[in-house]
Amino acid sequence: MAASLRGTSLTSCSSSLSSDTDDDGVRGTCEDASLCKRFAVSIGYWHDPYIQHFVRLSKERKAPEINRGYFARVHGVSQLIKAFLQKTECRCQILNLGAGMDTTFWKLKDENLLPSKYFEVDFPTIVTRKIHNIKSKPPLSKPIVELHSEDSLKIDGHMLDSKRYAIIGADLRDLPELEEKLKKCQMNIHLPTLLIAECVLIYMTPEQSANLLKWAANSFETAMFINYEQVNMDDRFGQIMIENLRRRQCDLAGVEMCKSLASQKERLLSNGWETASAVDMMELYSRLPRSEMGRIESLEFLDEMELLEQLMQHYCLCWATKGGNELGLKEITY
Ligand SMILES: C[S@@+](CC[C@H](N)C(=O)[O-])C[C@H]1O[C@@H](n2cnc3c(N)ncnc32)[C@H](O)[C@@H]1O
């Protein structure tokens, strides 16, 4: 069992949010997630020429089950994003909540799949770091400048606003502040909107995540929410994960909502969303296209399949919709 917790860092997700010191633990998970993504990219799990500009390559090798876990996570989230973009023909906006060093904006631009506007939100200190990287690395700044027809690109320490991309420093638990900042960056409540929370809600108390989900459902006429995080946390594996993270000053404040796929769906349905679906990551992994599975499994030898299964059964991908019948949003599935 202890060996199975080689997988704990797949999460990079955790923490209680009651004081500023606790928030440091949460902010630290941004580094964990980007290091793991960069490592998996470096050995060929997926293509991402941008992550290298945000984080150094880890000296420490990540375990194969972690790399496969990240592959499934990135693949699953990306499939849902593309389904939403296809249904809305890209006439939509995306809000990536707790985006950290996520590179989806640049990858969508390369695939000619950008929404009308792509917003990212994270704590101000994380945003400051991201903006610094964007400003100092031409492969990151060029695509933003290219898309920006006027000469009013706005950048200050905690905020960047351009025609198609905005990055905002804000606390997701302070909804009036969040809304005000998004509106300043021309968020349009009438556009179909996709909200993404990848390993983020678990850092919030159940009340705080419920408020965020309610705010999202009430703010937009047509919307979809993607949530990736832990599930089945009531068992021994879950307990060890909680303890390991607590030792790193990270409490899983929202773990109560991660009991089961049913509790994950129920949270969405009881906070204003009309449909909710959820799949655990082992199920998602087993549904990967054969060719992709064959390709990634040939990258590294995994000694015990059980390690992968245990880990993947403790993560899930959930999605919910509101409105959008005419677009077919409710048909979106993994
Ligand atoms: C585990 S990282 C995931 C980053 C990114 N979503 C990914 O998957 O690569 C969690 C991110 O959520 C952010 N976050 C957590 N709680 C937040 C809050 N209350 N307000 C703003 N950002 C928050 C953290 O700063 C961190 O960047």
Short mmCIF file of N, CA, C and O in Angstrom, two decimals, residues 127-128 131-132 135 153-161 167 169:
data_model
loop_
_atom_site.label_atom_id
_atom_site.label_comp_id
_atom_site.label_asym_id
_atom_site.label_seq_id
_atom_site.Cartn_x
_atom_site.Cartn_y
_atom_site.Cartn_z
N VAL A 127 0.14 34.64 -10.78
CA VAL A 127 -0.08 35.40 -12.02
C VAL A 127 1.14 36.29 -12.32
O VAL A 127 1.58 36.38 -13.47
N THR A 128 1.70 36.88 -11.29
CA THR A 128 2.88 37.73 -11.50
C THR A 128 4.01 36.92 -12.13
O THR A 128 4.67 37.35 -13.07
N ILE A 131 3.09 36.11 -15.78
CA ILE A 131 3.24 37.28 -16.66
C ILE A 131 4.73 37.57 -16.91
O ILE A 131 5.12 37.90 -18.03
N HIS A 132 5.55 37.39 -15.88
CA HIS A 132 6.99 37.62 -16.05
C HIS A 132 7.54 36.68 -17.14
O HIS A 132 8.29 37.09 -18.03
N LYS A 135 6.28 37.80 -20.58
CA LYS A 135 6.96 39.00 -21.08
C LYS A 135 8.38 38.70 -21.54
O LYS A 135 8.88 39.29 -22.49
N LEU A 153 -2.62 46.83 -25.37
CA LEU A 153 -2.34 45.66 -24.55
C LEU A 153 -2.05 46.13 -23.12
O LEU A 153 -1.18 46.96 -22.91
N LYS A 154 -2.86 45.61 -22.16
CA LYS A 154 -2.68 46.12 -20.79
C LYS A 154 -1.93 45.10 -19.96
O LYS A 154 -2.36 43.95 -19.88
N ILE A 155 -0.87 45.52 -19.33
CA ILE A 155 -0.15 44.62 -18.42
C ILE A 155 0.22 45.37 -17.16
O ILE A 155 0.80 46.45 -17.23
N ASP A 156 -0.17 44.83 -16.01
CA ASP A 156 0.49 45.29 -14.79
C ASP A 156 0.92 44.03 -14.04
O ASP A 156 0.78 42.93 -14.55
N GLY A 157 1.44 44.16 -12.84
CA GLY A 157 2.01 43.02 -12.14
C GLY A 157 1.06 41.84 -12.02
O GLY A 157 1.44 40.69 -12.21
N HIS A 158 -0.22 42.10 -11.72
CA HIS A 158 -1.17 41.02 -11.43
C HIS A 158 -2.19 40.80 -12.52
O HIS A 158 -3.16 40.08 -12.33
N MET A 159 -2.04 41.43 -13.67
CA MET A 159 -3.07 41.32 -14.69
C MET A 159 -2.51 41.58 -16.09
O MET A 159 -1.66 42.45 -16.26
N LEU A 160 -2.95 40.77 -17.04
CA LEU A 160 -2.61 41.03 -18.44
C LEU A 160 -3.93 40.94 -19.19
O LEU A 160 -4.68 39.98 -19.01
N ASP A 161 -4.23 41.96 -19.99
CA ASP A 161 -5.46 41.88 -20.78
C ASP A 161 -5.15 42.20 -22.23
O ASP A 161 -4.52 43.22 -22.53
N ILE A 167 -5.17 37.30 -18.22
CA ILE A 167 -4.77 36.55 -17.03
C ILE A 167 -4.93 37.48 -15.83
O ILE A 167 -4.45 38.61 -15.83
N GLY A 169 -5.13 38.12 -11.58
CA GLY A 169 -4.76 37.71 -10.23
C GLY A 169 -5.95 37.94 -9.30
O GLY A 169 -6.35 39.09 -9.08
#
